[in-house]
Amino acid sequence: MLRPMLGHVAETIRVSDMIEITDARANEEVVLCDLSNKAAVEALVAGCDGVLHLGGRSLEDTWEVIRTSNIDAMVNLYEAARNTGKPRILYASSNHTIGFYPQTARLDARSPTRPDGFYGVSKVFGEALASMYHDKFGIETACLRIGSCKPEPENHRMLSTWLSPGDFVRLVERVFTVETLGCPIIYGASANDAGWWENSSVDYLGWHPQDNSEVFRAKLDAAMKHPGSDDPMVRFQGGTFAADRIHED
Ligand code: 15L
C-alpha cells in the first residue's frame, strides 16, 4: 500500500520480503531476507541510511511464531544496525502495546503499556530494545504505535485508530529528515475527531496529520450495525485482540 507513495523519499529503496517481489519499481532494489537469519539481516541493512521496519508477524499467533518474527528478528535488526553505520529506524510498533485500555481512556506517550496478547507484548519488547540501543549506541528510532493503517476505516473502532496511508508517508518524511529524532513513542493515527491518543511530546517532528476518519462515519453506519456495549470492539482499544485466546502451538 505504501510503496507507490514512498518513491520520493530516497534515491534507492531496498525492499525486502521472505517471498519473491515481482513488481519492483524503478528505484527499488529487491533483497529477499528471513529476518530470523542474523547474517542475512546484516547483509540487508548494510549500506542503508535509514530503515523502515514493517517486517515481522503483524497479528496474534503462537509464541513460537511471535518469538521468531518479532523478538529474534528485532535483535537481528538492531545488531545489524549497530554493526553497519547505525541507520535511523522507523519501527512499526502497534496500538496493541496498549490494547487492554478501555476505549474511554485517553493516552499519551507516558501511559504505561497494557499489551493485549503475545503480539502486543512483542511490540513492547521492540520499543524497549529500541530504547536500549538508543541509550547505549546512539541509534535513533521512531517507535510508531500504528493504529489501523488502511485505505479507509473498516469498522467503527477504526474511526478512532485509523492512520491514512498519506499521513503515514508524511510521518516517514519527517522522521528521516528531522535533525534530531531521539527515540520517541508516536501514536500512529490521523487527525480523527474520534481519536484516543495524544502526541504533543513529538511536536518537534513537525508531523501534521491531515486526514480525518469522520468522513467515513456515515458510510460505516450504513454498512454495519454498532456492536453491543459488551463487545470487545467497543470495550478495548485493541478491539478483538484483547478477547483473543492464547494461540497454542
Ligand atoms: C495491528 O497491529 C495489525 O498489524 C493490523 O493488522 C490491524 O489489525 C491493527 O493493528 C488494528 O488494531 O486495527
PDB file of C-alpha atoms and ligand atoms in Angstrom:
ATOM      1  CA  MET A   1       0.000   0.000   0.000  1.00  0.00           C
ATOM      2  CA  LEU A   2       2.803   2.436   0.893  1.00  0.00           C
ATOM      3  CA  ARG A   3       5.405   1.580  -1.723  1.00  0.00           C
ATOM      4  CA  PRO A   4       3.803   3.543  -4.587  1.00  0.00           C
ATOM      5  CA  MET A   5       3.731   6.607  -2.296  1.00  0.00           C
ATOM      6  CA  LEU A   6       7.282   6.330  -0.956  1.00  0.00           C
ATOM      7  CA  GLY A   7       9.335   6.508  -4.152  1.00  0.00           C
ATOM      8  CA  HIS A   8      10.460  10.088  -3.480  1.00  0.00           C
ATOM      9  CA  VAL A   9      11.952   9.509  -0.021  1.00  0.00           C
ATOM     10  CA  ALA A  10      15.286   8.094  -1.218  1.00  0.00           C
ATOM     11  CA  GLU A  11      17.380   7.715  -4.319  1.00  0.00           C
ATOM     12  CA  THR A  12      17.388   3.940  -3.944  1.00  0.00           C
ATOM     13  CA  ILE A  13      14.890   1.984  -1.869  1.00  0.00           C
ATOM     14  CA  ARG A  14      15.873  -1.545  -0.890  1.00  0.00           C
ATOM     15  CA  VAL A  15      12.637  -3.500  -0.474  1.00  0.00           C
ATOM     16  CA  SER A  16      12.593  -6.826   1.287  1.00  0.00           C
ATOM     17  CA  ASP A  17      10.315  -9.767   1.975  1.00  0.00           C
ATOM     18  CA  MET A  18      10.640 -13.508   2.616  1.00  0.00           C
ATOM     19  CA  ILE A  19       8.965 -14.230  -0.711  1.00  0.00           C
ATOM     20  CA  GLU A  20       9.794 -13.021  -4.204  1.00  0.00           C
ATOM     21  CA  ILE A  21       8.858  -9.416  -5.012  1.00  0.00           C
ATOM     22  CA  THR A  22       7.926  -9.329  -8.683  1.00  0.00           C
ATOM     23  CA  ASP A  23       6.784  -5.733  -9.103  1.00  0.00           C
ATOM     24  CA  ALA A  24       9.945  -3.791  -8.195  1.00  0.00           C
ATOM     25  CA  ARG A  25       9.692  -0.148  -9.212  1.00  0.00           C
ATOM     26  CA  ALA A  26      12.322   1.935 -10.958  1.00  0.00           C
ATOM     27  CA  ASN A  27      14.295   2.962  -7.853  1.00  0.00           C
ATOM     28  CA  GLU A  28      13.614  -0.196  -5.839  1.00  0.00           C
ATOM     29  CA  GLU A  29      16.206  -2.898  -5.320  1.00  0.00           C
ATOM     30  CA  VAL A  30      14.947  -6.257  -4.011  1.00  0.00           C
ATOM     31  CA  VAL A  31      16.783  -8.214  -1.307  1.00  0.00           C
ATOM     32  CA  LEU A  32      14.978 -11.300  -0.038  1.00  0.00           C
ATOM     33  CA  CYS A  33      15.537 -11.942   3.648  1.00  0.00           C
ATOM     34  CA  ASP A  34      14.266 -14.019   6.543  1.00  0.00           C
ATOM     35  CA  LEU A  35      14.641 -11.643   9.470  1.00  0.00           C
ATOM     36  CA  SER A  36      15.385 -14.519  11.850  1.00  0.00           C
ATOM     37  CA  ASN A  37      18.642 -15.125   9.913  1.00  0.00           C
ATOM     38  CA  LYS A  38      21.242 -12.892  11.573  1.00  0.00           C
ATOM     39  CA  ALA A  39      23.775 -12.902   8.715  1.00  0.00           C
ATOM     40  CA  ALA A  40      21.069 -12.233   6.132  1.00  0.00           C
ATOM     41  CA  VAL A  41      19.761  -9.256   8.117  1.00  0.00           C
ATOM     42  CA  GLU A  42      23.251  -7.789   8.354  1.00  0.00           C
ATOM     43  CA  ALA A  43      23.637  -8.054   4.561  1.00  0.00           C
ATOM     44  CA  LEU A  44      20.193  -6.494   4.121  1.00  0.00           C
ATOM     45  CA  VAL A  45      20.909  -3.478   6.346  1.00  0.00           C
ATOM     46  CA  ALA A  46      24.493  -2.857   5.166  1.00  0.00           C
ATOM     47  CA  GLY A  47      24.704   0.391   3.213  1.00  0.00           C
ATOM     48  CA  CYS A  48      21.272   1.711   4.213  1.00  0.00           C
ATOM     49  CA  ASP A  49      20.931   5.288   5.512  1.00  0.00           C
ATOM     50  CA  GLY A  50      17.527   4.563   7.033  1.00  0.00           C
ATOM     51  CA  VAL A  51      15.312   1.577   7.792  1.00  0.00           C
ATOM     52  CA  LEU A  52      11.517   1.491   7.625  1.00  0.00           C
ATOM     53  CA  HIS A  53      10.900  -1.692   9.591  1.00  0.00           C
ATOM     54  CA  LEU A  54       7.464  -3.083   8.780  1.00  0.00           C
ATOM     55  CA  GLY A  55       8.567  -6.731   8.781  1.00  0.00           C
ATOM     56  CA  GLY A  56       7.516  -9.447  11.201  1.00  0.00           C
ATOM     57  CA  ARG A  57       4.259 -11.042  12.307  1.00  0.00           C
ATOM     58  CA  SER A  58       1.539  -8.385  12.410  1.00  0.00           C
ATOM     59  CA  LEU A  59      -1.248 -10.369  14.093  1.00  0.00           C
ATOM     60  CA  GLU A  60      -1.645 -12.569  17.168  1.00  0.00           C
ATOM     61  CA  ASP A  61      -0.042 -16.008  16.803  1.00  0.00           C
ATOM     62  CA  THR A  62       1.683 -18.781  18.730  1.00  0.00           C
ATOM     63  CA  TRP A  63       4.578 -17.697  20.921  1.00  0.00           C
ATOM     64  CA  GLU A  64       6.989 -19.564  18.671  1.00  0.00           C
ATOM     65  CA  VAL A  65       5.957 -17.572  15.601  1.00  0.00           C
ATOM     66  CA  ILE A  66       5.925 -14.302  17.533  1.00  0.00           C
ATOM     67  CA  ARG A  67       9.314 -15.000  19.098  1.00  0.00           C
ATOM     68  CA  THR A  68      10.975 -15.826  15.772  1.00  0.00           C
ATOM     69  CA  SER A  69       9.403 -12.993  13.768  1.00  0.00           C
ATOM     70  CA  ASN A  70       9.199 -10.174  16.296  1.00  0.00           C
ATOM     71  CA  ILE A  71      11.739 -10.889  19.054  1.00  0.00           C
ATOM     72  CA  ASP A  72      14.704 -12.655  17.403  1.00  0.00           C
ATOM     73  CA  ALA A  73      14.192 -10.603  14.231  1.00  0.00           C
ATOM     74  CA  MET A  74      14.295  -7.324  16.177  1.00  0.00           C
ATOM     75  CA  VAL A  75      17.547  -8.266  17.901  1.00  0.00           C
ATOM     76  CA  ASN A  76      18.994  -9.192  14.495  1.00  0.00           C
ATOM     77  CA  LEU A  77      17.906  -5.841  13.059  1.00  0.00           C
ATOM     78  CA  TYR A  78      19.412  -3.773  15.886  1.00  0.00           C
ATOM     79  CA  GLU A  79      22.642  -5.771  15.911  1.00  0.00           C
ATOM     80  CA  ALA A  80      22.876  -5.281  12.147  1.00  0.00           C
ATOM     81  CA  ALA A  81      22.245  -1.550  12.578  1.00  0.00           C
ATOM     82  CA  ARG A  82      24.928  -1.316  15.264  1.00  0.00           C
ATOM     83  CA  ASN A  83      27.443  -3.084  13.020  1.00  0.00           C
ATOM     84  CA  THR A  84      26.670  -1.217   9.790  1.00  0.00           C
ATOM     85  CA  GLY A  85      26.674   2.540  10.375  1.00  0.00           C
ATOM     86  CA  LYS A  86      23.748   2.933  12.810  1.00  0.00           C
ATOM     87  CA  PRO A  87      20.989   3.935  10.372  1.00  0.00           C
ATOM     88  CA  ARG A  88      17.932   5.718  11.742  1.00  0.00           C
ATOM     89  CA  ILE A  89      14.971   3.350  12.119  1.00  0.00           C
ATOM     90  CA  LEU A  90      11.211   3.777  11.936  1.00  0.00           C
ATOM     91  CA  TYR A  91       9.840   0.789  13.832  1.00  0.00           C
ATOM     92  CA  ALA A  92       6.275  -0.338  13.234  1.00  0.00           C
ATOM     93  CA  SER A  93       5.072  -0.798  16.790  1.00  0.00           C
ATOM     94  CA  SER A  94       1.353  -1.140  17.350  1.00  0.00           C
ATOM     95  CA  ASN A  95      -1.679   0.055  19.287  1.00  0.00           C
ATOM     96  CA  HIS A  96      -1.706  -3.497  20.702  1.00  0.00           C
ATOM     97  CA  THR A  97       1.034  -2.354  23.123  1.00  0.00           C
ATOM     98  CA  ILE A  98      -1.808  -0.518  24.902  1.00  0.00           C
ATOM     99  CA  GLY A  99      -4.730  -2.585  23.607  1.00  0.00           C
ATOM    100  CA  PHE A 100      -6.154  -3.552  27.001  1.00  0.00           C
ATOM    101  CA  TYR A 101      -7.001   0.034  27.947  1.00  0.00           C
ATOM    102  CA  PRO A 102     -10.719   0.750  27.777  1.00  0.00           C
ATOM    103  CA  GLN A 103     -11.806   2.942  24.901  1.00  0.00           C
ATOM    104  CA  THR A 104     -12.726   5.615  27.469  1.00  0.00           C
ATOM    105  CA  ALA A 105      -9.032   6.070  28.391  1.00  0.00           C
ATOM    106  CA  ARG A 106      -7.031   8.909  26.840  1.00  0.00           C
ATOM    107  CA  LEU A 107      -3.359   8.028  26.443  1.00  0.00           C
ATOM    108  CA  ASP A 108      -0.096   9.736  25.689  1.00  0.00           C
ATOM    109  CA  ALA A 109       3.495   8.559  25.291  1.00  0.00           C
ATOM    110  CA  ARG A 110       3.944   8.296  29.073  1.00  0.00           C
ATOM    111  CA  SER A 111       0.993   5.969  29.655  1.00  0.00           C
ATOM    112  CA  PRO A 112       2.164   2.545  30.905  1.00  0.00           C
ATOM    113  CA  THR A 113       1.816  -0.203  28.331  1.00  0.00           C
ATOM    114  CA  ARG A 114      -1.090  -2.695  28.555  1.00  0.00           C
ATOM    115  CA  PRO A 115      -0.472  -5.214  25.762  1.00  0.00           C
ATOM    116  CA  ASP A 116      -3.393  -7.337  24.647  1.00  0.00           C
ATOM    117  CA  GLY A 117      -1.602 -10.562  23.584  1.00  0.00           C
ATOM    118  CA  PHE A 118       1.742 -12.148  22.654  1.00  0.00           C
ATOM    119  CA  TYR A 119       1.820  -9.862  19.601  1.00  0.00           C
ATOM    120  CA  GLY A 120       1.361  -6.732  21.729  1.00  0.00           C
ATOM    121  CA  VAL A 121       3.986  -7.976  24.206  1.00  0.00           C
ATOM    122  CA  SER A 122       6.448  -8.449  21.334  1.00  0.00           C
ATOM    123  CA  LYS A 123       5.823  -4.868  20.222  1.00  0.00           C
ATOM    124  CA  VAL A 124       6.520  -3.613  23.772  1.00  0.00           C
ATOM    125  CA  PHE A 125       9.764  -5.619  23.622  1.00  0.00           C
ATOM    126  CA  GLY A 126      10.662  -3.892  20.367  1.00  0.00           C
ATOM    127  CA  GLU A 127      10.137  -0.469  21.927  1.00  0.00           C
ATOM    128  CA  ALA A 128      12.337  -1.446  24.890  1.00  0.00           C
ATOM    129  CA  LEU A 129      15.028  -2.758  22.560  1.00  0.00           C
ATOM    130  CA  ALA A 130      14.959   0.466  20.530  1.00  0.00           C
ATOM    131  CA  SER A 131      15.287   2.489  23.738  1.00  0.00           C
ATOM    132  CA  MET A 132      18.294   0.441  24.882  1.00  0.00           C
ATOM    133  CA  TYR A 133      20.075   0.752  21.508  1.00  0.00           C
ATOM    134  CA  HIS A 134      19.448   4.496  21.622  1.00  0.00           C
ATOM    135  CA  ASP A 135      20.846   4.944  25.125  1.00  0.00           C
ATOM    136  CA  LYS A 136      23.773   2.588  24.656  1.00  0.00           C
ATOM    137  CA  PHE A 137      24.725   3.035  20.999  1.00  0.00           C
ATOM    138  CA  GLY A 138      23.014   6.233  19.815  1.00  0.00           C
ATOM    139  CA  ILE A 139      20.765   4.530  17.246  1.00  0.00           C
ATOM    140  CA  GLU A 140      17.679   6.705  16.744  1.00  0.00           C
ATOM    141  CA  THR A 141      14.260   5.077  16.368  1.00  0.00           C
ATOM    142  CA  ALA A 142      10.742   6.361  15.882  1.00  0.00           C
ATOM    143  CA  CYS A 143       8.557   3.808  17.690  1.00  0.00           C
ATOM    144  CA  LEU A 144       5.301   4.217  15.828  1.00  0.00           C
ATOM    145  CA  ARG A 145       2.316   2.660  17.569  1.00  0.00           C
ATOM    146  CA  ILE A 146       0.297   2.193  14.414  1.00  0.00           C
ATOM    147  CA  GLY A 147      -3.462   2.237  14.920  1.00  0.00           C
ATOM    148  CA  SER A 148      -5.081   0.845  11.757  1.00  0.00           C
ATOM    149  CA  CYS A 149      -3.271   1.789   8.556  1.00  0.00           C
ATOM    150  CA  LYS A 150      -5.802   1.012   5.838  1.00  0.00           C
ATOM    151  CA  PRO A 151      -7.093   2.840   2.758  1.00  0.00           C
ATOM    152  CA  GLU A 152     -10.182   3.638   4.869  1.00  0.00           C
ATOM    153  CA  PRO A 153     -11.595   2.580   8.266  1.00  0.00           C
ATOM    154  CA  GLU A 154     -13.234  -0.855   8.099  1.00  0.00           C
ATOM    155  CA  ASN A 155     -15.368  -0.675  11.256  1.00  0.00           C
ATOM    156  CA  HIS A 156     -16.446   1.803  13.939  1.00  0.00           C
ATOM    157  CA  ARG A 157     -13.386   1.128  16.136  1.00  0.00           C
ATOM    158  CA  MET A 158     -11.161   2.247  13.279  1.00  0.00           C
ATOM    159  CA  LEU A 159     -12.828   5.667  13.343  1.00  0.00           C
ATOM    160  CA  SER A 160     -10.565   6.148  16.394  1.00  0.00           C
ATOM    161  CA  THR A 161      -7.497   4.176  15.262  1.00  0.00           C
ATOM    162  CA  TRP A 162      -7.291   4.966  11.533  1.00  0.00           C
ATOM    163  CA  LEU A 163      -3.953   6.107  10.100  1.00  0.00           C
ATOM    164  CA  SER A 164      -4.330   7.127   6.485  1.00  0.00           C
ATOM    165  CA  PRO A 165      -1.555   5.980   4.132  1.00  0.00           C
ATOM    166  CA  GLY A 166      -0.971   9.657   3.260  1.00  0.00           C
ATOM    167  CA  ASP A 167      -0.419  10.616   6.904  1.00  0.00           C
ATOM    168  CA  PHE A 168       1.926   7.649   7.317  1.00  0.00           C
ATOM    169  CA  VAL A 169       4.007   8.818   4.347  1.00  0.00           C
ATOM    170  CA  ARG A 170       4.070  12.372   5.752  1.00  0.00           C
ATOM    171  CA  LEU A 171       5.415  10.925   9.000  1.00  0.00           C
ATOM    172  CA  VAL A 172       8.092   8.901   7.170  1.00  0.00           C
ATOM    173  CA  GLU A 173       9.234  12.146   5.514  1.00  0.00           C
ATOM    174  CA  ARG A 174       9.558  13.897   8.883  1.00  0.00           C
ATOM    175  CA  VAL A 175      11.213  11.014  10.745  1.00  0.00           C
ATOM    176  CA  PHE A 176      14.019  10.752   8.201  1.00  0.00           C
ATOM    177  CA  THR A 177      14.642  14.487   7.807  1.00  0.00           C
ATOM    178  CA  VAL A 178      14.263  15.980  11.308  1.00  0.00           C
ATOM    179  CA  GLU A 179      17.715  16.870  12.600  1.00  0.00           C
ATOM    180  CA  THR A 180      17.495  15.060  15.924  1.00  0.00           C
ATOM    181  CA  LEU A 181      14.991  12.257  16.298  1.00  0.00           C
ATOM    182  CA  GLY A 182      15.867  10.554  19.590  1.00  0.00           C
ATOM    183  CA  CYS A 183      13.734   7.530  20.388  1.00  0.00           C
ATOM    184  CA  PRO A 184      10.156   8.766  20.732  1.00  0.00           C
ATOM    185  CA  ILE A 185       6.894   6.868  21.093  1.00  0.00           C
ATOM    186  CA  ILE A 186       4.482   8.159  18.434  1.00  0.00           C
ATOM    187  CA  TYR A 187       0.821   7.226  18.162  1.00  0.00           C
ATOM    188  CA  GLY A 188       0.124   6.402  14.540  1.00  0.00           C
ATOM    189  CA  ALA A 189      -3.316   7.859  13.932  1.00  0.00           C
ATOM    190  CA  SER A 190      -4.697  10.503  11.597  1.00  0.00           C
ATOM    191  CA  ALA A 191      -6.408  13.698  12.838  1.00  0.00           C
ATOM    192  CA  ASN A 192      -9.532  11.721  13.735  1.00  0.00           C
ATOM    193  CA  ASP A 193     -12.314  13.503  15.664  1.00  0.00           C
ATOM    194  CA  ALA A 194     -12.850  10.184  17.464  1.00  0.00           C
ATOM    195  CA  GLY A 195      -9.146   9.717  18.347  1.00  0.00           C
ATOM    196  CA  TRP A 196      -7.929   8.488  21.758  1.00  0.00           C
ATOM    197  CA  TRP A 197      -4.227   9.349  21.664  1.00  0.00           C
ATOM    198  CA  GLU A 198      -2.255  12.497  22.346  1.00  0.00           C
ATOM    199  CA  ASN A 199       1.020  13.153  20.509  1.00  0.00           C
ATOM    200  CA  SER A 200       2.218  16.521  21.863  1.00  0.00           C
ATOM    201  CA  SER A 201       5.539  15.012  23.022  1.00  0.00           C
ATOM    202  CA  VAL A 202       6.523  14.679  19.348  1.00  0.00           C
ATOM    203  CA  ASP A 203       5.513  18.177  18.218  1.00  0.00           C
ATOM    204  CA  TYR A 204       9.217  18.733  17.404  1.00  0.00           C
ATOM    205  CA  LEU A 205       8.889  16.324  14.466  1.00  0.00           C
ATOM    206  CA  GLY A 206       6.669  18.781  12.619  1.00  0.00           C
ATOM    207  CA  TRP A 207       4.260  15.968  11.647  1.00  0.00           C
ATOM    208  CA  HIS A 208       0.774  17.281  10.979  1.00  0.00           C
ATOM    209  CA  PRO A 209      -1.733  14.530  10.136  1.00  0.00           C
ATOM    210  CA  GLN A 210      -4.223  15.868   7.606  1.00  0.00           C
ATOM    211  CA  ASP A 211      -6.874  13.169   7.281  1.00  0.00           C
ATOM    212  CA  ASN A 212      -9.899  12.567   9.493  1.00  0.00           C
ATOM    213  CA  SER A 213     -11.858   9.293   9.638  1.00  0.00           C
ATOM    214  CA  GLU A 214     -15.072  11.222  10.316  1.00  0.00           C
ATOM    215  CA  VAL A 215     -15.686  11.493   6.569  1.00  0.00           C
ATOM    216  CA  PHE A 216     -16.289   7.717   6.550  1.00  0.00           C
ATOM    217  CA  ARG A 217     -18.717   7.561   9.513  1.00  0.00           C
ATOM    218  CA  ALA A 218     -21.954   7.744   7.530  1.00  0.00           C
ATOM    219  CA  LYS A 219     -20.715   5.052   5.136  1.00  0.00           C
ATOM    220  CA  LEU A 220     -19.853   2.749   8.061  1.00  0.00           C
ATOM    221  CA  ASP A 221     -23.185   3.453   9.807  1.00  0.00           C
ATOM    222  CA  ALA A 222     -24.982   2.415   6.627  1.00  0.00           C
ATOM    223  CA  ALA A 223     -22.834  -0.664   6.085  1.00  0.00           C
ATOM    224  CA  MET A 224     -22.882  -2.211   9.578  1.00  0.00           C
ATOM    225  CA  LYS A 225     -24.558  -2.144  12.978  1.00  0.00           C
ATOM    226  CA  HIS A 226     -22.768  -0.730  16.029  1.00  0.00           C
ATOM    227  CA  PRO A 227     -21.543  -3.628  18.194  1.00  0.00           C
ATOM    228  CA  GLY A 228     -23.234  -4.037  21.606  1.00  0.00           C
ATOM    229  CA  SER A 229     -21.664  -2.374  24.661  1.00  0.00           C
ATOM    230  CA  ASP A 230     -20.066  -5.609  25.949  1.00  0.00           C
ATOM    231  CA  ASP A 231     -18.399  -6.368  22.605  1.00  0.00           C
ATOM    232  CA  PRO A 232     -14.556  -6.181  22.757  1.00  0.00           C
ATOM    233  CA  MET A 233     -14.777  -3.971  19.650  1.00  0.00           C
ATOM    234  CA  VAL A 234     -16.269  -1.197  21.772  1.00  0.00           C
ATOM    235  CA  ARG A 235     -14.688  -2.051  25.145  1.00  0.00           C
ATOM    236  CA  PHE A 236     -10.970  -2.244  24.433  1.00  0.00           C
ATOM    237  CA  GLN A 237      -8.674  -0.001  22.411  1.00  0.00           C
ATOM    238  CA  GLY A 238      -7.188  -3.153  20.864  1.00  0.00           C
ATOM    239  CA  GLY A 239     -10.651  -4.436  19.933  1.00  0.00           C
ATOM    240  CA  THR A 240     -10.906  -8.181  19.378  1.00  0.00           C
ATOM    241  CA  PHE A 241      -7.174  -8.704  20.036  1.00  0.00           C
ATOM    242  CA  ALA A 242      -7.999  -8.225  23.744  1.00  0.00           C
ATOM    243  CA  ALA A 243     -10.516 -11.065  23.606  1.00  0.00           C
ATOM    244  CA  ASP A 244      -8.309 -13.449  21.598  1.00  0.00           C
ATOM    245  CA  ARG A 245      -7.466 -16.675  23.346  1.00  0.00           C
ATOM    246  CA  ILE A 246      -3.827 -17.665  23.727  1.00  0.00           C
ATOM    247  CA  HIS A 247      -2.710 -19.264  20.465  1.00  0.00           C
ATOM    248  CA  GLU A 248      -1.280 -22.670  21.323  1.00  0.00           C
ATOM    249  CA  ASP A 249       1.422 -24.446  19.330  1.00  0.00           C
TER     250      ASP A 249
HETATM  251  C1  15L B   1      -2.206  -4.146  14.103  1.00  0.00           C
HETATM  252  O1  15L B   1      -1.220  -4.069  14.820  1.00  0.00           O
HETATM  253  C2  15L B   1      -2.251  -5.081  12.949  1.00  0.00           C
HETATM  254  O2  15L B   1      -0.988  -5.257  12.384  1.00  0.00           O
HETATM  255  C3  15L B   1      -3.231  -4.664  11.891  1.00  0.00           C
HETATM  256  O3  15L B   1      -3.469  -5.786  11.057  1.00  0.00           O
HETATM  257  C4  15L B   1      -4.560  -4.125  12.439  1.00  0.00           C
HETATM  258  O4  15L B   1      -5.314  -5.180  12.917  1.00  0.00           O
HETATM  259  C5  15L B   1      -4.304  -3.089  13.514  1.00  0.00           C
HETATM  260  O5  15L B   1      -3.335  -3.463  14.448  1.00  0.00           O
HETATM  261  C6  15L B   1      -5.586  -2.712  14.288  1.00  0.00           C
HETATM  262  O6  15L B   1      -5.556  -2.759  15.518  1.00  0.00           O
HETATM  263  O7  15L B   1      -6.556  -2.357  13.637  1.00  0.00           O
END
